[in-house]
PDB file of N, CA, C and O in Angstrom:
ATOM      1  N   VAL A   1     -22.935-112.033 -22.363  1.00 67.00           N
ATOM      2  CA  VAL A   1     -23.415-112.882 -23.441  1.00 67.00           C
ATOM      3  C   VAL A   1     -24.411-112.483 -24.510  1.00 67.00           C
ATOM      4  O   VAL A   1     -23.957-112.343 -25.529  1.00 67.00           O
ATOM      5  N   ILE A   2     -25.463-111.743 -24.166  1.00 73.00           N
ATOM      6  CA  ILE A   2     -26.287-111.261 -24.965  1.00 73.00           C
ATOM      7  C   ILE A   2     -25.746-110.289 -25.788  1.00 73.00           C
ATOM      8  O   ILE A   2     -26.371-109.618 -26.816  1.00 73.00           O
ATOM      9  N   LEU A   3     -25.167-109.225 -25.065  1.00 80.00           N
ATOM     10  CA  LEU A   3     -24.372-108.038 -25.542  1.00 80.00           C
ATOM     11  C   LEU A   3     -23.707-108.411 -26.771  1.00 80.00           C
ATOM     12  O   LEU A   3     -23.643-108.051 -27.943  1.00 80.00           O
ATOM     13  N   THR A   4     -22.594-109.231 -26.450  1.00 81.00           N
ATOM     14  CA  THR A   4     -21.493-109.758 -27.310  1.00 81.00           C
ATOM     15  C   THR A   4     -22.406-110.536 -28.377  1.00 81.00           C
ATOM     16  O   THR A   4     -22.063-110.096 -29.724  1.00 81.00           O
ATOM     17  N   ALA A   5     -23.505-111.346 -28.423  1.00 80.00           N
ATOM     18  CA  ALA A   5     -24.115-111.999 -29.344  1.00 80.00           C
ATOM     19  C   ALA A   5     -24.847-110.934 -30.499  1.00 80.00           C
ATOM     20  O   ALA A   5     -24.947-110.941 -31.569  1.00 80.00           O
ATOM     21  N   THR A   6     -25.370-110.021 -29.636  1.00 84.00           N
ATOM     22  CA  THR A   6     -25.982-108.754 -30.314  1.00 84.00           C
ATOM     23  C   THR A   6     -25.152-107.931 -31.025  1.00 84.00           C
ATOM     24  O   THR A   6     -25.455-107.629 -32.167  1.00 84.00           O
ATOM     25  N   LEU A   7     -23.845-107.385 -30.287  1.00 91.00           N
ATOM     26  CA  LEU A   7     -22.805-106.732 -31.195  1.00 91.00           C
ATOM     27  C   LEU A   7     -22.199-107.621 -32.255  1.00 91.00           C
ATOM     28  O   LEU A   7     -21.844-106.965 -33.613  1.00 91.00           O
ATOM     29  N   THR A   8     -22.158-108.923 -32.558  1.00 91.00           N
ATOM     30  CA  THR A   8     -21.589-109.851 -33.554  1.00 91.00           C
ATOM     31  C   THR A   8     -22.582-110.119 -34.351  1.00 91.00           C
ATOM     32  O   THR A   8     -22.331-111.075 -34.897  1.00 91.00           O
ATOM     33  N   HIS A   9     -23.939-109.762 -33.944  1.00 89.00           N
ATOM     34  CA  HIS A   9     -25.198-110.421 -34.833  1.00 89.00           C
ATOM     35  C   HIS A   9     -25.201-111.716 -34.905  1.00 89.00           C
ATOM     36  O   HIS A   9     -25.448-112.416 -35.710  1.00 89.00           O
ATOM     37  N   LEU A  10     -24.612-112.433 -33.956  1.00 82.00           N
ATOM     38  CA  LEU A  10     -24.726-113.952 -33.908  1.00 82.00           C
ATOM     39  C   LEU A  10     -25.993-114.524 -33.069  1.00 82.00           C
ATOM     40  O   LEU A  10     -26.613-113.740 -32.277  1.00 82.00           O
ATOM     41  N   PRO A  11     -26.738-115.519 -33.433  1.00 81.00           N
ATOM     42  CA  PRO A  11     -27.804-115.901 -32.324  1.00 81.00           C
ATOM     43  C   PRO A  11     -27.215-116.499 -31.314  1.00 81.00           C
ATOM     44  O   PRO A  11     -26.113-116.861 -30.912  1.00 81.00           O
ATOM     45  N   VAL A  12     -28.188-116.501 -30.199  1.00 81.00           N
ATOM     46  CA  VAL A  12     -27.652-116.945 -29.059  1.00 81.00           C
ATOM     47  C   VAL A  12     -28.997-117.716 -28.207  1.00 81.00           C
ATOM     48  O   VAL A  12     -30.146-117.262 -28.723  1.00 81.00           O
ATOM     49  N   SER A  13     -28.540-118.638 -27.655  1.00 82.00           N
ATOM     50  CA  SER A  13     -29.713-119.624 -27.096  1.00 82.00           C
ATOM     51  C   SER A  13     -30.139-119.313 -25.894  1.00 82.00           C
ATOM     52  O   SER A  13     -29.190-118.860 -24.928  1.00 82.00           O
ATOM     53  N   THR A  14     -31.015-119.785 -25.239  1.00 83.00           N
ATOM     54  CA  THR A  14     -31.500-119.372 -23.781  1.00 83.00           C
ATOM     55  C   THR A  14     -30.678-120.204 -22.780  1.00 83.00           C
ATOM     56  O   THR A  14     -30.349-119.661 -21.881  1.00 83.00           O
ATOM     57  N   THR A  15     -30.130-121.394 -23.165  1.00 82.00           N
ATOM     58  CA  THR A  15     -29.126-122.223 -22.365  1.00 82.00           C
ATOM     59  C   THR A  15     -27.965-121.285 -22.232  1.00 82.00           C
ATOM     60  O   THR A  15     -27.614-121.369 -21.195  1.00 82.00           O
ATOM     61  N   HIS A  16     -27.412-120.647 -22.998  1.00 79.00           N
ATOM     62  CA  HIS A  16     -26.394-119.863 -22.997  1.00 79.00           C
ATOM     63  C   HIS A  16     -26.419-118.849 -21.909  1.00 79.00           C
ATOM     64  O   HIS A  16     -25.702-118.516 -21.176  1.00 79.00           O
ATOM     65  N   VAL A  17     -27.549-117.828 -22.079  1.00 82.00           N
ATOM     66  CA  VAL A  17     -27.925-116.985 -21.192  1.00 82.00           C
ATOM     67  C   VAL A  17     -28.024-117.462 -20.191  1.00 82.00           C
ATOM     68  O   VAL A  17     -27.555-116.709 -19.024  1.00 82.00           O
ATOM     69  N   ILE A  18     -29.033-118.341 -19.725  1.00 85.00           N
ATOM     70  CA  ILE A  18     -29.035-118.864 -18.300  1.00 85.00           C
ATOM     71  C   ILE A  18     -27.969-119.179 -17.786  1.00 85.00           C
ATOM     72  O   ILE A  18     -27.795-118.706 -16.502  1.00 85.00           O
ATOM     73  N   THR A  19     -26.910-120.071 -18.402  1.00 85.00           N
ATOM     74  CA  THR A  19     -25.983-120.565 -17.784  1.00 85.00           C
ATOM     75  C   THR A  19     -24.962-119.499 -17.342  1.00 85.00           C
ATOM     76  O   THR A  19     -24.406-119.429 -16.142  1.00 85.00           O
ATOM     77  N   SER A  20     -24.819-118.620 -18.246  1.00 83.00           N
ATOM     78  CA  SER A  20     -23.823-117.329 -18.014  1.00 83.00           C
ATOM     79  C   SER A  20     -24.552-116.232 -16.925  1.00 83.00           C
ATOM     80  O   SER A  20     -23.750-115.934 -15.944  1.00 83.00           O
ATOM     81  N   SER A  21     -25.837-116.506 -16.892  1.00 84.00           N
ATOM     82  CA  SER A  21     -26.418-115.512 -15.949  1.00 84.00           C
ATOM     83  C   SER A  21     -25.961-116.202 -14.583  1.00 84.00           C
ATOM     84  O   SER A  21     -25.581-115.474 -13.347  1.00 84.00           O
ATOM     85  N   ILE A  22     -26.233-117.445 -14.383  1.00 86.00           N
ATOM     86  CA  ILE A  22     -26.017-118.261 -12.930  1.00 86.00           C
ATOM     87  C   ILE A  22     -24.461-118.201 -12.597  1.00 86.00           C
ATOM     88  O   ILE A  22     -24.473-117.786 -11.620  1.00 86.00           O
ATOM     89  N   LEU A  23     -23.475-118.198 -13.584  1.00 87.00           N
ATOM     90  CA  LEU A  23     -22.283-117.910 -13.375  1.00 87.00           C
ATOM     91  C   LEU A  23     -21.933-116.774 -12.893  1.00 87.00           C
ATOM     92  O   LEU A  23     -21.028-116.613 -12.174  1.00 87.00           O
ATOM     93  N   GLY A  24     -22.364-115.611 -13.599  1.00 87.00           N
ATOM     94  CA  GLY A  24     -22.198-114.326 -13.337  1.00 87.00           C
ATOM     95  C   GLY A  24     -22.760-113.861 -11.745  1.00 87.00           C
ATOM     96  O   GLY A  24     -21.965-113.270 -10.898  1.00 87.00           O
ATOM     97  N   VAL A  25     -23.787-114.317 -11.593  1.00 89.00           N
ATOM     98  CA  VAL A  25     -24.653-114.123 -10.132  1.00 89.00           C
ATOM     99  C   VAL A  25     -23.470-114.897  -8.997  1.00 89.00           C
ATOM    100  O   VAL A  25     -23.517-114.283  -8.072  1.00 89.00           O
ATOM    101  N   GLY A  26     -23.475-115.924  -9.514  1.00 88.00           N
ATOM    102  CA  GLY A  26     -22.507-116.890  -8.506  1.00 88.00           C
ATOM    103  C   GLY A  26     -21.243-116.126  -8.227  1.00 88.00           C
ATOM    104  O   GLY A  26     -20.861-116.298  -6.777  1.00 88.00           O
ATOM    105  N   SER A  27     -20.653-115.857  -8.969  1.00 88.00           N
ATOM    106  CA  SER A  27     -19.487-115.056  -9.014  1.00 88.00           C
ATOM    107  C   SER A  27     -19.263-113.658  -8.694  1.00 88.00           C
ATOM    108  O   SER A  27     -18.574-113.329  -7.479  1.00 88.00           O
ATOM    109  N   ALA A  28     -20.292-113.093  -8.587  1.00 89.00           N
ATOM    110  CA  ALA A  28     -20.612-111.812  -7.936  1.00 89.00           C
ATOM    111  C   ALA A  28     -20.921-112.044  -6.298  1.00 89.00           C
ATOM    112  O   ALA A  28     -20.504-111.199  -5.662  1.00 89.00           O
ATOM    113  N   LYS A  29     -21.562-113.296  -5.708  1.00 85.00           N
ATOM    114  CA  LYS A  29     -21.930-113.444  -4.293  1.00 85.00           C
ATOM    115  C   LYS A  29     -20.304-113.959  -3.876  1.00 85.00           C
ATOM    116  O   LYS A  29     -20.392-113.029  -2.642  1.00 85.00           O
ATOM    117  N   ARG A  30     -19.902-114.694  -4.406  1.00 86.00           N
ATOM    118  CA  ARG A  30     -18.850-115.273  -3.643  1.00 86.00           C
ATOM    119  C   ARG A  30     -17.752-115.943  -4.874  1.00 86.00           C
ATOM    120  O   ARG A  30     -18.541-117.372  -5.296  1.00 86.00           O
ATOM    121  N   PHE A  31     -16.744-115.499  -5.209  1.00 84.00           N
ATOM    122  CA  PHE A  31     -16.409-116.201  -6.424  1.00 84.00           C
ATOM    123  C   PHE A  31     -16.002-117.759  -6.107  1.00 84.00           C
ATOM    124  O   PHE A  31     -15.922-118.577  -7.336  1.00 84.00           O
ATOM    125  N   SER A  32     -15.536-118.214  -5.203  1.00 86.00           N
ATOM    126  CA  SER A  32     -15.353-119.587  -4.800  1.00 86.00           C
ATOM    127  C   SER A  32     -16.577-120.318  -4.756  1.00 86.00           C
ATOM    128  O   SER A  32     -16.918-121.685  -4.861  1.00 86.00           O
ATOM    129  N   ALA A  33     -17.572-119.702  -5.047  1.00 84.00           N
ATOM    130  CA  ALA A  33     -19.156-120.528  -4.766  1.00 84.00           C
ATOM    131  C   ALA A  33     -19.406-121.175  -6.329  1.00 84.00           C
ATOM    132  O   ALA A  33     -20.392-122.001  -6.147  1.00 84.00           O
ATOM    133  N   VAL A  34     -18.727-120.578  -7.240  1.00 87.00           N
ATOM    134  CA  VAL A  34     -19.007-121.150  -8.675  1.00 87.00           C
ATOM    135  C   VAL A  34     -18.030-122.517  -8.862  1.00 87.00           C
ATOM    136  O   VAL A  34     -16.807-122.597  -8.628  1.00 87.00           O
ATOM    137  N   LYS A  35     -18.568-123.506  -9.034  1.00 88.00           N
ATOM    138  CA  LYS A  35     -17.868-124.774  -9.800  1.00 88.00           C
ATOM    139  C   LYS A  35     -17.141-124.430 -10.926  1.00 88.00           C
ATOM    140  O   LYS A  35     -17.655-124.702 -12.122  1.00 88.00           O
ATOM    141  N   TRP A  36     -15.994-124.066 -10.902  1.00 90.00           N
ATOM    142  CA  TRP A  36     -15.195-123.155 -12.133  1.00 90.00           C
ATOM    143  C   TRP A  36     -14.646-124.743 -13.069  1.00 90.00           C
ATOM    144  O   TRP A  36     -14.894-124.453 -14.246  1.00 90.00           O
ATOM    145  N   GLY A  37     -14.464-125.683 -12.761  1.00 92.00           N
ATOM    146  CA  GLY A  37     -14.273-127.002 -13.361  1.00 92.00           C
ATOM    147  C   GLY A  37     -15.723-127.134 -14.417  1.00 92.00           C
ATOM    148  O   GLY A  37     -15.234-127.682 -15.400  1.00 92.00           O
ATOM    149  N   LEU A  38     -16.807-127.264 -13.594  1.00 89.00           N
ATOM    150  CA  LEU A  38     -18.026-127.515 -14.440  1.00 89.00           C
ATOM    151  C   LEU A  38     -18.129-126.431 -15.593  1.00 89.00           C
ATOM    152  O   LEU A  38     -18.479-126.789 -16.579  1.00 89.00           O
ATOM    153  N   ALA A  39     -18.256-125.378 -15.019  1.00 88.00           N
ATOM    154  CA  ALA A  39     -18.326-124.118 -15.897  1.00 88.00           C
ATOM    155  C   ALA A  39     -17.286-124.086 -17.046  1.00 88.00           C
ATOM    156  O   ALA A  39     -17.494-124.076 -18.265  1.00 88.00           O
ATOM    157  N   GLY A  40     -16.138-124.499 -16.693  1.00 90.00           N
ATOM    158  CA  GLY A  40     -15.018-124.952 -17.754  1.00 90.00           C
ATOM    159  C   GLY A  40     -15.665-125.865 -18.959  1.00 90.00           C
ATOM    160  O   GLY A  40     -15.335-125.800 -20.310  1.00 90.00           O
ATOM    161  N   ARG A  41     -16.047-126.849 -18.167  1.00 91.00           N
ATOM    162  CA  ARG A  41     -16.527-127.997 -19.140  1.00 91.00           C
ATOM    163  C   ARG A  41     -17.848-127.611 -20.309  1.00 91.00           C
ATOM    164  O   ARG A  41     -18.002-127.737 -20.996  1.00 91.00           O
ATOM    165  N   ILE A  42     -18.722-126.666 -19.761  1.00 87.00           N
ATOM    166  CA  ILE A  42     -19.774-126.164 -20.314  1.00 87.00           C
ATOM    167  C   ILE A  42     -19.115-125.229 -21.492  1.00 87.00           C
ATOM    168  O   ILE A  42     -19.883-125.383 -22.548  1.00 87.00           O
ATOM    169  N   VAL A  43     -18.088-124.248 -21.239  1.00 86.00           N
ATOM    170  CA  VAL A  43     -17.690-123.713 -22.020  1.00 86.00           C
ATOM    171  C   VAL A  43     -17.014-124.689 -23.242  1.00 86.00           C
ATOM    172  O   VAL A  43     -17.273-124.314 -25.019  1.00 86.00           O
ATOM    173  N   VAL A  44     -16.077-125.513 -22.737  1.00 91.00           N
ATOM    174  CA  VAL A  44     -15.602-126.405 -23.782  1.00 91.00           C
ATOM    175  C   VAL A  44     -16.751-127.086 -24.921  1.00 91.00           C
ATOM    176  O   VAL A  44     -16.574-126.995 -25.889  1.00 91.00           O
ATOM    177  N   SER A  45     -17.651-127.448 -24.282  1.00 88.00           N
ATOM    178  CA  SER A  45     -18.903-127.790 -24.874  1.00 88.00           C
ATOM    179  C   SER A  45     -19.710-127.132 -25.768  1.00 88.00           C
ATOM    180  O   SER A  45     -19.955-127.765 -27.304  1.00 88.00           O
ATOM    181  N   TRP A  46     -19.885-125.699 -25.462  1.00 83.00           N
ATOM    182  CA  TRP A  46     -19.962-124.793 -26.242  1.00 83.00           C
ATOM    183  C   TRP A  46     -19.340-124.602 -27.602  1.00 83.00           C
ATOM    184  O   TRP A  46     -20.037-124.534 -28.743  1.00 83.00           O
ATOM    185  N   ILE A  47     -18.057-124.520 -27.489  1.00 88.00           N
ATOM    186  CA  ILE A  47     -17.249-123.995 -28.569  1.00 88.00           C
ATOM    187  C   ILE A  47     -16.836-125.604 -29.592  1.00 88.00           C
ATOM    188  O   ILE A  47     -17.049-125.436 -30.617  1.00 88.00           O
ATOM    189  N   VAL A  48     -17.022-126.888 -28.915  1.00 92.00           N
ATOM    190  CA  VAL A  48     -17.019-128.298 -29.689  1.00 92.00           C
ATOM    191  C   VAL A  48     -18.207-128.247 -30.617  1.00 92.00           C
ATOM    192  O   VAL A  48     -17.858-128.764 -31.472  1.00 92.00           O
ATOM    193  N   THR A  49     -19.335-127.939 -29.858  1.00 89.00           N
ATOM    194  CA  THR A  49     -20.475-128.205 -30.813  1.00 89.00           C
ATOM    195  C   THR A  49     -20.693-127.883 -32.166  1.00 89.00           C
ATOM    196  O   THR A  49     -20.921-128.675 -32.859  1.00 89.00           O
ATOM    197  N   ILE A  50     -20.131-126.737 -32.632  1.00 86.00           N
ATOM    198  CA  ILE A  50     -20.464-126.305 -33.835  1.00 86.00           C
ATOM    199  C   ILE A  50     -19.480-126.956 -34.472  1.00 86.00           C
ATOM    200  O   ILE A  50     -19.720-127.770 -35.782  1.00 86.00           O
ATOM    201  N   PRO A  51     -18.034-127.362 -34.541  1.00 92.00           N
ATOM    202  CA  PRO A  51     -17.086-127.899 -35.706  1.00 92.00           C
ATOM    203  C   PRO A  51     -17.821-129.558 -35.605  1.00 92.00           C
ATOM    204  O   PRO A  51     -17.790-130.231 -36.726  1.00 92.00           O
ATOM    205  N   VAL A  52     -18.201-130.091 -34.481  1.00 94.00           N
ATOM    206  CA  VAL A  52     -18.824-131.565 -34.530  1.00 94.00           C
ATOM    207  C   VAL A  52     -19.826-131.488 -35.299  1.00 94.00           C
ATOM    208  O   VAL A  52     -20.212-132.330 -36.179  1.00 94.00           O
ATOM    209  N   THR A  53     -21.127-130.592 -35.341  1.00 93.00           N
ATOM    210  CA  THR A  53     -22.094-130.308 -36.155  1.00 93.00           C
ATOM    211  C   THR A  53     -21.717-130.525 -37.674  1.00 93.00           C
ATOM    212  O   THR A  53     -22.235-130.859 -38.417  1.00 93.00           O
ATOM    213  N   VAL A  54     -21.043-129.653 -37.794  1.00 94.00           N
ATOM    214  CA  VAL A  54     -20.221-129.388 -39.092  1.00 94.00           C
ATOM    215  C   VAL A  54     -19.805-131.107 -39.653  1.00 94.00           C
ATOM    216  O   VAL A  54     -20.311-131.334 -41.029  1.00 94.00           O
ATOM    217  N   LEU A  55     -18.952-131.556 -39.099  1.00 96.00           N
ATOM    218  CA  LEU A  55     -18.446-132.522 -39.625  1.00 96.00           C
ATOM    219  C   LEU A  55     -19.625-133.722 -39.779  1.00 96.00           C
ATOM    220  O   LEU A  55     -19.550-134.306 -40.636  1.00 96.00           O
ATOM    221  N   LEU A  56     -20.589-133.762 -38.516  1.00 97.00           N
ATOM    222  CA  LEU A  56     -21.494-134.694 -38.980  1.00 97.00           C
ATOM    223  C   LEU A  56     -22.309-134.434 -40.046  1.00 97.00           C
ATOM    224  O   LEU A  56     -22.933-135.367 -40.529  1.00 97.00           O
ATOM    225  N   SER A  57     -22.923-133.395 -40.201  1.00 96.00           N
ATOM    226  CA  SER A  57     -23.610-132.903 -41.455  1.00 96.00           C
ATOM    227  C   SER A  57     -23.053-133.107 -42.859  1.00 96.00           C
ATOM    228  O   SER A  57     -23.583-133.888 -43.695  1.00 96.00           O
ATOM    229  N   ALA A  58     -21.866-133.143 -43.005  1.00 96.00           N
ATOM    230  CA  ALA A  58     -21.036-133.279 -43.778  1.00 96.00           C
ATOM    231  C   ALA A  58     -20.872-135.002 -44.103  1.00 96.00           C
ATOM    232  O   ALA A  58     -21.169-135.172 -45.335  1.00 96.00           O
ATOM    233  N   LEU A  59     -20.777-135.344 -43.127  1.00 97.00           N
ATOM    234  CA  LEU A  59     -20.644-136.737 -43.256  1.00 97.00           C
ATOM    235  C   LEU A  59     -22.236-137.703 -43.700  1.00 97.00           C
ATOM    236  O   LEU A  59     -22.121-138.548 -44.847  1.00 97.00           O
ATOM    237  N   ILE A  60     -23.245-136.874 -43.098  1.00 97.00           N
ATOM    238  CA  ILE A  60     -24.552-137.464 -43.465  1.00 97.00           C
ATOM    239  C   ILE A  60     -24.502-136.965 -45.063  1.00 97.00           C
ATOM    240  O   ILE A  60     -25.328-137.727 -45.462  1.00 97.00           O
ATOM    241  N   TYR A  61     -24.316-135.931 -45.259  1.00 97.00           N
ATOM    242  CA  TYR A  61     -24.773-135.573 -46.747  1.00 97.00           C
ATOM    243  C   TYR A  61     -23.545-136.575 -48.002  1.00 97.00           C
ATOM    244  O   TYR A  61     -24.639-136.933 -48.822  1.00 97.00           O
ATOM    245  N   GLN A  62     -22.677-136.579 -47.368  1.00 97.00           N
ATOM    246  CA  GLN A  62     -21.875-137.619 -48.418  1.00 97.00           C
ATOM    247  C   GLN A  62     -22.438-139.132 -48.301  1.00 97.00           C
ATOM    248  O   GLN A  62     -22.656-139.573 -49.250  1.00 97.00           O
ATOM    249  N   ILE A  63     -22.888-139.320 -47.092  1.00 96.00           N
ATOM    250  CA  ILE A  63     -23.918-140.749 -47.107  1.00 96.00           C
ATOM    251  C   ILE A  63     -25.237-140.975 -48.241  1.00 96.00           C
ATOM    252  O   ILE A  63     -25.385-141.663 -48.784  1.00 96.00           O
ATOM    253  N   MET A  64     -25.655-139.617 -48.182  1.00 96.00           N
ATOM    254  CA  MET A  64     -27.058-139.331 -48.852  1.00 96.00           C
ATOM    255  C   MET A  64     -26.809-139.434 -50.261  1.00 96.00           C
ATOM    256  O   MET A  64     -27.216-139.776 -50.857  1.00 96.00           O
ATOM    257  N   LEU A  65     -25.536-138.749 -50.773  1.00 96.00           N
ATOM    258  CA  LEU A  65     -25.108-138.833 -52.094  1.00 96.00           C
ATOM    259  C   LEU A  65     -24.762-140.187 -52.557  1.00 96.00           C
ATOM    260  O   LEU A  65     -25.378-140.538 -53.749  1.00 96.00           O
ATOM    261  N   LEU A  66     -24.559-141.180 -51.930  1.00 95.00           N
ATOM    262  CA  LEU A  66     -24.127-142.614 -52.308  1.00 95.00           C
ATOM    263  C   LEU A  66     -25.674-143.160 -52.678  1.00 95.00           C
ATOM    264  O   LEU A  66     -25.601-144.024 -53.702  1.00 95.00           O
ATOM    265  N   PHE A  67     -26.752-142.868 -52.333  1.00 91.00           N
ATOM    266  CA  PHE A  67     -28.106-143.370 -52.276  1.00 91.00           C
ATOM    267  C   PHE A  67     -29.068-142.560 -53.312  1.00 91.00           C
ATOM    268  O   PHE A  67     -30.081-142.803 -53.509  1.00 91.00           O
ATOM    269  N   MET A  68     -28.399-141.302 -53.718  1.00 87.00           N
ATOM    270  CA  MET A  68     -29.194-140.343 -54.639  1.00 87.00           C
ATOM    271  C   MET A  68     -28.796-140.833 -56.276  1.00 87.00           C
ATOM    272  O   MET A  68     -27.901-140.885 -56.596  1.00 87.00           O
TER     273      MET A  68
END
């Protein structure tokens, strides 16, 4: 995760790094030790976060324009 973020010049949070590290270590010890359903939900939440924040900020901006 850190290497990909560094190569693409994107910011990375400590939450991403810690979660990815835990998944990596768990799968290196025993692949079935990782709860892949939960890992999938975490990844989906990472992907969904950015579009949701963009829409929410646009909505807040439009509401603020009504009062300015």
